[in-house]
Short mmCIF file of C-alpha atoms and ligand atoms in Angstrom, two decimals:
data_model
loop_
_atom_site.label_atom_id
_atom_site.label_comp_id
_atom_site.label_asym_id
_atom_site.label_seq_id
_atom_site.Cartn_x
_atom_site.Cartn_y
_atom_site.Cartn_z
CA MET O 1 -19.46 22.44 26.19
CA ALA O 2 -17.47 19.63 24.83
CA THR O 3 -15.73 20.40 21.17
CA LEU O 4 -15.10 17.73 18.79
CA THR O 5 -11.02 17.35 18.50
CA PRO O 6 -10.11 16.09 15.02
CA THR O 7 -7.67 12.80 15.20
CA LEU O 8 -4.42 14.27 14.89
CA LEU O 9 -2.09 12.54 12.26
CA LYS O 10 1.19 13.67 11.97
CA GLN O 11 2.34 10.93 9.47
CA PHE O 12 1.14 8.30 7.50
CA THR O 13 3.48 5.16 6.86
CA SER O 14 1.73 2.34 8.48
CA VAL O 15 -1.77 1.34 9.81
CA ASN O 16 0.28 1.99 13.39
CA ASP O 17 0.12 5.91 12.73
CA ILE O 18 -3.86 5.50 12.85
CA ALA O 19 -5.54 5.92 16.39
CA ASP O 20 -8.85 4.86 15.38
CA ILE O 21 -9.34 2.65 12.24
CA GLU O 22 -13.18 2.59 12.50
CA SER O 23 -13.24 6.31 12.35
CA ILE O 24 -11.08 6.97 9.49
CA LEU O 25 -12.98 4.45 7.78
CA LYS O 26 -16.45 6.23 8.40
CA ASP O 27 -14.32 9.46 6.94
CA ALA O 28 -13.29 7.79 3.72
CA LEU O 29 -16.92 6.31 3.29
CA ALA O 30 -18.58 9.79 4.05
CA LEU O 31 -15.84 11.45 1.66
CA LYS O 32 -16.81 9.16 -1.33
CA LYS O 33 -20.60 10.01 -0.84
CA ASN O 34 -19.70 13.76 -0.71
CA PRO O 35 -16.05 14.28 -2.26
CA PHE O 36 -16.26 18.17 -2.08
CA ALA O 37 -17.50 18.85 1.41
CA GLN O 38 -14.31 19.91 2.43
CA SER O 39 -12.83 21.63 -0.44
CA SER O 40 -11.34 24.54 1.10
CA LEU O 41 -9.51 22.45 3.93
CA GLY O 42 -6.49 22.49 1.81
CA LYS O 43 -6.49 26.08 0.56
CA ASN O 44 -3.22 27.55 -0.14
CA LYS O 45 -1.48 24.07 1.25
CA THR O 46 0.94 22.44 -1.13
CA LEU O 47 1.17 18.40 -1.44
CA GLY O 48 4.54 17.20 -3.05
CA LEU O 49 4.23 13.74 -4.54
CA MET O 50 7.92 12.59 -5.06
CA PHE O 51 8.33 9.40 -6.84
CA LEU O 52 11.46 7.14 -6.82
CA ASN O 53 9.64 4.29 -8.64
CA PRO O 54 6.77 3.85 -11.30
CA SER O 55 3.16 4.50 -10.29
CA LEU O 56 -0.36 5.03 -11.80
CA ARG O 57 -2.96 4.51 -9.41
CA THR O 58 -1.15 6.14 -6.23
CA ARG O 59 -0.18 9.21 -8.32
CA LEU O 60 -3.42 9.74 -9.87
CA SER O 61 -5.49 8.93 -7.05
CA THR O 62 -3.61 10.79 -4.27
CA GLN O 63 -3.45 13.80 -6.70
CA LYS O 64 -7.08 13.83 -7.15
CA ALA O 65 -7.64 13.36 -3.47
CA ALA O 66 -5.64 16.59 -2.73
CA LEU O 67 -7.26 18.29 -5.61
CA ASN O 68 -10.84 17.31 -4.13
CA LEU O 69 -9.60 19.13 -0.76
CA GLY O 70 -8.44 22.22 -2.49
CA MET O 71 -4.56 21.75 -2.25
CA ASN O 72 -1.92 22.50 -4.75
CA VAL O 73 -0.17 19.53 -6.15
CA ILE O 74 3.15 19.23 -7.09
CA VAL O 75 4.47 15.99 -8.75
CA MET O 76 8.07 14.92 -9.35
CA ASN O 77 9.80 11.69 -10.80
CA ILE O 78 12.87 12.01 -8.54
CA ASP O 79 14.66 8.97 -10.24
CA LYS O 80 14.41 10.17 -13.79
CA GLU O 81 13.97 14.07 -13.32
CA GLY O 82 16.05 14.76 -10.16
CA TRP O 83 19.94 14.75 -9.23
CA ALA O 84 21.23 11.17 -8.47
CA LEU O 85 20.36 11.41 -4.58
CA GLU O 86 23.14 10.28 -1.88
CA MET O 87 21.34 8.41 0.89
CA GLN O 88 24.38 7.40 2.74
CA ASP O 89 26.02 9.80 5.56
CA GLY O 90 29.81 10.36 5.82
CA VAL O 91 30.51 9.28 2.43
CA VAL O 92 32.85 11.60 0.13
CA MET O 93 30.47 12.16 -3.07
CA ASN O 94 33.09 11.61 -5.58
CA GLY O 95 31.26 9.39 -7.59
CA THR O 96 27.74 9.32 -9.56
CA THR O 97 25.66 10.64 -6.80
CA VAL O 98 25.06 14.56 -7.03
CA GLU O 99 22.91 15.69 -3.82
CA HIS O 100 22.77 14.27 -0.40
CA VAL O 101 19.22 13.32 0.70
CA LYS O 102 19.72 15.95 3.49
CA GLU O 103 19.58 18.86 1.33
CA ALA O 104 17.39 17.54 -1.03
CA ALA O 105 14.56 16.52 1.37
CA ALA O 106 14.89 19.76 3.40
CA VAL O 107 14.56 21.78 0.43
CA MET O 108 11.40 19.96 -0.64
CA GLY O 109 10.18 20.65 3.20
CA GLN O 110 10.59 24.33 2.26
CA TYR O 111 7.84 24.20 -0.88
CA CYS O 112 5.63 21.68 0.31
CA ASP O 113 3.35 21.71 3.64
CA ILE O 114 2.99 17.76 3.15
CA ILE O 115 5.24 15.53 1.34
CA GLY O 116 4.18 11.70 -0.19
CA ILE O 117 7.36 9.54 -0.96
CA ARG O 118 7.49 6.39 -3.03
CA CYS O 119 10.68 4.34 -2.49
CA PHE O 120 10.42 0.59 -3.33
CA PRO O 121 12.92 -1.85 -1.46
CA GLY O 122 16.19 -2.72 -3.29
CA LEU O 123 15.55 -6.17 -2.25
CA LYS O 124 19.23 -7.11 -2.03
CA ASP O 125 20.22 -5.77 1.87
CA LYS O 126 17.34 -6.98 3.90
CA SER O 127 18.17 -4.64 6.79
CA GLU O 128 18.43 -1.49 4.76
CA ASP O 129 15.03 -2.46 3.38
CA TYR O 130 13.38 -3.48 6.53
CA ASN O 131 14.81 -0.30 8.33
CA GLU O 132 13.31 1.74 5.70
CA VAL O 133 16.63 3.67 5.59
CA VAL O 134 15.26 6.04 2.74
CA LEU O 135 11.86 6.70 4.13
CA ASN O 136 13.30 7.52 7.39
CA LYS O 137 15.79 10.22 5.80
CA PHE O 138 13.10 11.87 4.29
CA LEU O 139 11.20 11.62 7.62
CA SER O 140 14.23 13.10 9.47
CA TYR O 141 15.19 15.80 7.10
CA CYS O 142 11.95 17.34 5.26
CA GLY O 143 10.59 18.84 8.31
CA VAL O 144 6.78 18.30 7.40
CA PRO O 145 4.15 15.31 7.44
CA ILE O 146 5.33 12.17 5.21
CA VAL O 147 2.65 10.13 3.49
CA SER O 148 4.08 6.67 2.22
CA LEU O 149 3.10 6.13 -1.38
CA GLU O 150 4.77 2.67 -0.78
CA SER O 151 7.93 2.30 1.03
CA ALA O 152 10.20 -0.42 1.35
CA THR O 153 8.21 -2.70 3.53
CA LEU O 154 4.43 -1.33 3.67
CA HIS O 155 1.97 0.21 1.35
CA PRO O 156 -0.62 1.59 3.45
CA LEU O 157 -2.86 3.78 1.07
CA GLN O 158 -3.32 0.50 -0.74
CA SER O 159 -4.37 -1.33 2.25
CA PHE O 160 -6.59 1.40 3.50
CA ALA O 161 -8.43 1.34 0.16
CA ASP O 162 -8.54 -2.42 0.42
CA LEU O 163 -10.53 -1.96 3.72
CA ILE O 164 -12.72 0.10 2.17
CA THR O 165 -13.51 -1.90 -0.38
CA ILE O 166 -14.04 -5.23 1.75
CA THR O 167 -16.15 -3.38 4.12
CA GLU O 168 -18.41 -2.14 0.98
CA HIS O 169 -18.70 -5.59 -0.18
CA LYS O 170 -18.69 -7.70 2.81
CA LYS O 171 -22.25 -9.85 3.54
CA THR O 172 -21.53 -10.92 6.80
CA ASN O 173 -20.03 -9.28 9.99
CA ARG O 174 -16.74 -11.11 10.04
CA PRO O 175 -16.11 -12.36 6.73
CA LYS O 176 -12.98 -14.71 5.78
CA VAL O 177 -10.29 -12.90 3.79
CA VAL O 178 -7.47 -14.92 2.02
CA LEU O 179 -4.40 -13.28 1.13
CA THR O 180 -2.68 -15.83 -1.54
CA TRP O 181 0.58 -15.63 -3.19
CA ALA O 182 0.67 -15.96 -6.66
CA PRO O 183 3.29 -16.55 -9.41
CA HIS O 184 5.31 -13.65 -11.09
CA VAL O 185 8.22 -13.38 -13.46
CA LYS O 186 10.06 -11.08 -11.34
CA ALA O 187 11.28 -10.48 -7.94
CA LEU O 188 8.40 -8.19 -6.15
CA PRO O 189 8.52 -6.16 -2.98
CA GLN O 190 6.87 -7.61 0.02
CA ALA O 191 5.30 -4.31 0.95
CA VAL O 192 1.99 -5.11 -0.41
CA PRO O 193 1.30 -8.32 1.42
CA ASN O 194 2.85 -6.93 4.67
CA SER O 195 0.55 -4.15 4.69
CA PHE O 196 -2.54 -5.69 4.06
CA ALA O 197 -1.73 -8.28 6.56
CA GLU O 198 -0.89 -5.71 8.89
CA TRP O 199 -4.43 -4.03 8.59
CA MET O 200 -6.05 -7.33 8.32
CA CYS O 201 -4.70 -8.13 11.29
CA LYS O 202 -6.57 -5.45 13.18
CA ALA O 203 -9.91 -5.30 11.29
CA SER O 204 -12.95 -7.59 12.01
CA VAL O 205 -12.32 -10.47 9.62
CA ASP O 206 -11.00 -14.11 9.55
CA PHE O 207 -7.79 -13.58 8.20
CA VAL O 208 -5.62 -16.59 6.34
CA ILE O 209 -2.52 -16.37 4.48
CA ALA O 210 -1.52 -19.08 1.89
CA HIS O 211 1.93 -19.09 0.40
CA PRO O 212 4.18 -21.89 -0.99
CA GLU O 213 7.18 -22.63 1.70
CA GLU O 214 9.87 -20.37 1.95
CA TYR O 215 7.63 -17.51 1.10
CA ASP O 216 6.72 -16.62 5.14
CA LEU O 217 6.18 -12.87 5.60
CA ASP O 218 8.09 -11.06 8.48
CA LYS O 219 6.19 -12.13 11.44
CA LYS O 220 5.81 -8.70 12.79
CA PHE O 221 3.16 -7.88 10.15
CA THR O 222 1.47 -11.36 10.26
CA ASP O 223 0.55 -11.57 14.12
CA GLY O 224 -3.07 -13.16 14.36
CA ALA O 225 -3.22 -14.49 10.99
CA THR O 226 -3.48 -18.32 9.96
CA ILE O 227 -0.73 -19.28 7.63
CA THR O 228 -0.74 -22.00 5.76
CA ASN O 229 1.22 -23.69 2.70
CA ASN O 230 -2.24 -25.36 1.68
CA GLN O 231 -3.84 -23.04 -1.17
CA ASN O 232 -6.96 -25.06 -1.59
CA GLU O 233 -7.67 -25.47 2.12
CA ALA O 234 -7.21 -21.91 2.60
CA LEU O 235 -9.94 -21.00 -0.27
CA LYS O 236 -12.51 -22.91 1.46
CA ASN O 237 -15.46 -20.73 1.98
CA ALA O 238 -13.25 -17.48 1.69
CA ASP O 239 -15.60 -14.28 0.93
CA PHE O 240 -12.53 -12.42 -0.32
CA ILE O 241 -9.31 -13.39 -1.92
CA TYR O 242 -6.51 -11.23 -2.06
CA VAL O 243 -4.14 -12.48 -4.69
CA LYS O 244 -0.61 -10.97 -4.96
CA ASN O 245 2.97 -11.88 -5.49
CA TRP O 246 6.02 -11.22 -3.37
CA SER O 247 9.45 -12.53 -3.29
CA CYS O 248 11.32 -14.21 -0.51
CA TYR O 249 11.79 -12.72 2.91
CA LYS O 250 14.02 -15.36 4.44
CA ASP O 251 16.11 -15.65 1.62
CA TYR O 252 15.81 -12.41 0.75
CA GLY O 253 14.56 -10.84 -2.57
CA LYS O 254 15.05 -14.48 -4.08
CA VAL O 255 12.30 -16.23 -6.56
CA SER O 256 12.30 -19.94 -5.06
CA CYS O 257 8.98 -21.00 -6.66
CA MET O 258 7.59 -21.14 -10.35
CA ASP O 259 4.63 -23.23 -9.64
CA THR O 260 2.17 -22.24 -12.05
CA ASN O 261 -0.71 -23.93 -10.03
CA TRP O 262 -0.71 -21.02 -7.75
CA MET O 263 -2.44 -18.82 -10.24
CA MET O 264 -6.03 -17.86 -9.29
CA THR O 265 -8.75 -19.48 -11.64
CA ASN O 266 -12.22 -20.04 -11.85
CA LYS O 267 -11.63 -23.65 -10.96
CA LYS O 268 -10.01 -22.40 -7.48
CA LEU O 269 -12.87 -19.69 -7.01
CA SER O 270 -15.29 -22.59 -7.10
CA LEU O 271 -13.87 -23.72 -3.65
CA THR O 272 -14.81 -20.33 -2.33
CA ASN O 273 -17.88 -18.83 -0.93
CA ASN O 274 -18.65 -16.97 -4.38
CA GLY O 275 -15.57 -15.04 -3.26
CA LYS O 276 -14.60 -11.73 -4.65
CA VAL O 277 -11.04 -11.44 -6.03
CA MET O 278 -8.79 -8.59 -5.31
CA HIS O 279 -5.48 -7.40 -6.39
CA CYS O 280 -3.68 -4.07 -5.96
CA LEU O 281 -2.73 -3.92 -9.92
CA PRO O 282 -0.65 -3.57 -11.68
CA VAL O 283 -1.53 -7.44 -12.35
CA ARG O 284 0.30 -9.66 -14.98
CA ARG O 285 -2.61 -11.47 -16.99
CA GLY O 286 -2.26 -15.13 -17.26
CA ILE O 287 0.53 -15.07 -14.55
CA GLU O 288 -0.81 -13.96 -11.16
CA LEU O 289 -4.89 -14.05 -12.36
CA SER O 290 -6.50 -15.71 -15.22
CA ASP O 291 -8.37 -13.25 -17.44
CA GLU O 292 -11.58 -15.35 -16.91
CA ILE O 293 -11.22 -13.95 -13.30
CA LEU O 294 -10.04 -10.57 -14.13
CA ASP O 295 -13.04 -10.01 -16.69
CA GLY O 296 -15.38 -12.29 -14.75
CA PRO O 297 -18.25 -10.93 -12.18
CA ASN O 298 -16.19 -11.56 -8.95
CA SER O 299 -13.16 -9.33 -9.46
CA LEU O 300 -13.20 -6.30 -7.49
CA VAL O 301 -9.91 -4.60 -8.79
CA ILE O 302 -11.08 -1.77 -10.64
CA GLN O 303 -13.46 -0.86 -7.34
CA GLN O 304 -10.38 -1.09 -5.23
CA ALA O 305 -8.60 1.55 -7.42
CA ALA O 306 -11.41 3.63 -7.43
CA ASN O 307 -11.19 3.54 -3.65
CA ARG O 308 -7.48 4.75 -3.51
CA VAL O 309 -8.97 8.27 -3.65
CA TRP O 310 -11.33 7.90 -0.58
CA ALA O 311 -8.29 6.54 1.45
CA ALA O 312 -5.70 9.27 0.40
CA GLN O 313 -8.45 11.78 0.87
CA ALA O 314 -9.34 10.90 4.49
CA VAL O 315 -5.61 10.51 5.35
CA LEU O 316 -4.61 13.94 3.80
CA LYS O 317 -8.00 15.63 5.71
CA TYR O 318 -6.47 14.13 8.92
CA ILE O 319 -2.90 15.49 8.39
CA LEU O 320 -4.45 19.08 7.01
CA GLU O 321 -6.54 19.17 10.40
CA SER O 322 -3.42 18.73 12.11
CA ILE O 323 -1.02 21.24 10.58
CA LYS O 324 -3.91 23.89 10.47
C1 SN0 C 401 4.86 -3.26 -7.24
C2 SN0 C 401 4.84 -4.08 -5.87
O1 SN0 C 401 5.10 -3.62 -4.84
O2 SN0 C 401 4.66 -5.25 -6.28
C3 SN0 C 401 3.86 -1.98 -6.58
C4 SN0 C 401 2.41 -2.52 -6.39
C5 SN0 C 401 1.48 -1.67 -6.06
N1 SN0 C 401 4.47 -4.00 -8.33
C6 SN0 C 401 5.75 -4.06 -9.08
O3 SN0 C 401 6.55 -3.45 -9.38
C7 SN0 C 401 5.00 -4.85 -10.52
C8 SN0 C 401 6.06 -4.89 -11.72
C9 SN0 C 401 5.84 -5.89 -12.77
O4 SN0 C 401 6.75 -6.00 -13.45
O5 SN0 C 401 4.73 -6.55 -12.64
#
């Protein structure tokens, strides 16, 4: 008799680590209905969540997901509470860095069965960021499965939760999903839009990206998307509008557009098919999104954040099943 083999997942750093998106999506929705169905799968297993940058949703939702599976969780803000880490190989450490990532990651791997790591881009050296130097050091040296909690170029747990949210709220088989750039006061990573694009290009949706000139994303994440500089045109008949700021990819890490007209408002929403508005949070009110949208009936931002738990729980479940 044929036995059911669980899909093996050894790391989760991109949608490309997932063999079958439809089946992990089904798993996430099933876990949402029945969060404690596998509350002993993670018994005596430890998840370490390591943060080099701030977090609210990722930290709480991933911790909750692990607890729902019966895991133990250790959380550390390495940037504030750990020794200053050296990332470069072959340097004489006579400066401010105290410990090399080779030892630090290897030691973390001794205490944890799975490690989650958040490592934002520096937004200065494009090749360092786009080669995922920090994430790859942890992958090389910790010796246990790694889950990205937002790396220099991608935020797959967020995009998975976004796909769950779109699946729950869609009214047609193939909704129109628009990712639109929004203004901001700071230079932000491209990780959330890159990752959302990578997932949407694999989902059953019509996917459009709208951004000012100069804000093209790396083509390797947007293959299959329709790309335009005309936001109003893009918004026509949109079922979902994903709002997010990012800094320039070409003129790396720069902010070249301050045009406040790119902010999503109810007036712009009237161009859409009564579209639902999404944002990964944290959001700057009155800059990226108007109060009227965030406080109005079309906002899905809280539902998206809630779904972070089920995305993380499905990913942890797959990894636990493959390390059993
Ligand atoms: C991060 C980003 O990648 O855009 C995390 C999003 C989940 N966002 C920020 O760093 C916002 C910072 C700010 O000052 O608004």
